[in-house]
Amino acid sequence: MATAMSSSSSLPHRSTPTEDMISSLPDSILSHILSFLPTKHSVATSLLSKRWNPLWRSVLNLDFEQNSSTTGEDGIARVMLLRDNSLPIRSLRLQGGNLKSINTFIDAAIQRKVETLNLGMSYEYASQYITSNIFTCKTLTVLKLNNMCVSNLPLQLHVPLLKIMYLVEVAFERYEDIINLLLACPILEDLVTVQLSVLHWRNFIHDIYTFSLEKCLPNLVKADISQNLTIPLFLLSQTHILRVNLTRVTPFYIEHNFHNLTQMELVFFPCHQGNIWKGKWSWMLKVLHHSPKLQHLTINQETRDGVIYETDWEDPEFVPQCLSSRLRTCMIRDCKGRKSELQFAEYIMQNSKILGTMTIYSAYSIDLSAKHLMLQKLCACPRSCKLIFDV
């Protein structure tokens, strides 16, 4: 006879209520978690429960996108007023909006020993000026400015702890203000500049020579100079990694040896004055002579058809030291097969002792027959490295 089933086995399983593990964490950990959210979201957690209500007030990182009424100037003001002002502001990010009123919040962050400032204004407010108090902030380690003006820099310009600085579409009152700002950052390690401009322009060659060529950024590790405005390269002579856009052959590079430079990318941009690139490859050899530890070299040529850029190649009297003992990779982009281009590539392959690869990317504007002829010439060059050619 079949035995009766247990009544308990026929009942559906009842799950116990899930414990709120997150809410049981200490306030310090919850505040740290909230610091990774945009500020409007961290403030919104105050609606969850009484447990969460005060937590956002102790968040040390503030992040505002001014794209709605809830994150506009009034919203920022409320947050700054209601947060625990006995606590520092570690990081402040403000994107969009009117810089005139935002400067008040920036000054408040500086008073609370801010370490990171990431500021970007809407294009309709691009002509507005950032508060000059930033440039005497003793606690600032990261500064990112986008789409604004800098003026009235203090005489005692000094940002002693700044390690990272990104300047994107920033207009300065005078050219020398840019140089002074860089020199006021003695431990700067990472520099990015994109499309800097000057409101009151004088003779920039004269302005550069008013600064001692002995000055530089001694702790610089990486520099990316992408702009039309020239940054004097002697300031970057201690960097390890350098990427720079050039619209002219600048003599300022060869004033100093770049003893630490191991990786370099040069982007030659086209310009309306054809003779500006006359002697480009000879100038490149001078660059190599002054970069004894260079291991990786990339040359980008953004050229236009019908413009004369260079003269014929002449073999130098001395082989650069980096070719004898350091250079491992070399890449040339947008190669049109000009005689001097190929002569430079052949010289590198013939004289580099430990070069691993030479990579050539041909220009899209040349046809297959010209590419094939270029490849034939390069393959005929004696070399010990691997040749990679984009056909």
XYZ file of N, CA, C and O in Angstrom, residues 10 39 60 72 81 103-105 134 179 229 231 252 270 290 300 324 344 377 379:
80
model
N 4.378 18.954 0.118
C 3.515 19.423 -0.959
C 3.328 20.945 -0.941
O 2.770 21.507 -1.863
N 26.405 63.580 -9.142
C 25.868 64.137 -7.898
C 24.342 64.078 -7.856
O 23.749 63.830 -6.804
N 32.621 63.225 -1.046
C 33.744 64.135 -1.279
C 33.957 64.465 -2.753
O 34.717 65.387 -3.066
N 21.129 72.563 -12.716
C 21.580 73.896 -13.064
C 22.223 74.590 -11.882
O 22.547 73.985 -10.863
N 25.237 74.143 -0.376
C 24.729 74.697 0.879
C 24.388 73.597 1.883
O 24.647 73.737 3.084
N 32.020 80.185 -11.097
C 33.267 80.543 -10.418
C 33.101 80.589 -8.906
O 34.037 80.295 -8.157
N 31.909 80.935 -8.443
C 31.641 80.948 -7.006
C 31.802 79.559 -6.417
O 32.391 79.383 -5.341
N 31.283 78.560 -7.122
C 31.379 77.182 -6.636
C 32.816 76.676 -6.724
O 33.273 75.910 -5.864
N 42.345 79.428 -9.165
C 42.787 78.071 -9.481
C 44.302 77.993 -9.537
O 44.919 77.013 -9.097
N 53.307 80.058 -20.977
C 54.618 79.624 -20.523
C 54.731 79.742 -19.011
O 55.206 78.824 -18.325
N 48.895 76.505 -32.076
C 49.783 77.405 -31.356
C 51.022 76.647 -30.893
O 50.935 75.550 -30.351
N 53.976 75.487 -28.661
C 54.539 75.419 -27.322
C 56.033 75.210 -27.509
O 56.442 74.271 -28.198
N 63.302 75.252 -31.806
C 63.405 75.186 -30.354
C 63.635 73.774 -29.849
O 64.063 73.576 -28.732
N 49.609 70.203 -42.817
C 49.800 71.055 -43.992
C 49.572 72.516 -43.661
O 48.828 72.854 -42.736
N 69.419 64.602 -30.975
C 69.186 65.143 -29.640
C 68.255 64.271 -28.806
O 67.790 64.697 -27.747
N 53.689 61.147 -38.699
C 52.429 61.295 -39.433
C 52.531 62.512 -40.336
O 52.869 63.609 -39.868
N 72.103 53.752 -33.275
C 73.154 52.776 -32.997
C 72.778 51.792 -31.898
O 73.224 50.642 -31.926
N 64.987 58.947 -46.378
C 64.976 58.946 -44.918
C 64.693 57.549 -44.386
O 65.392 57.060 -43.481
N 61.442 49.907 -54.232
C 62.601 50.680 -53.787
C 62.958 50.363 -52.338
O 64.134 50.231 -51.991
N 62.216 47.584 -50.638
C 62.688 46.200 -50.514
C 64.123 46.049 -50.991
O 64.848 45.147 -50.544
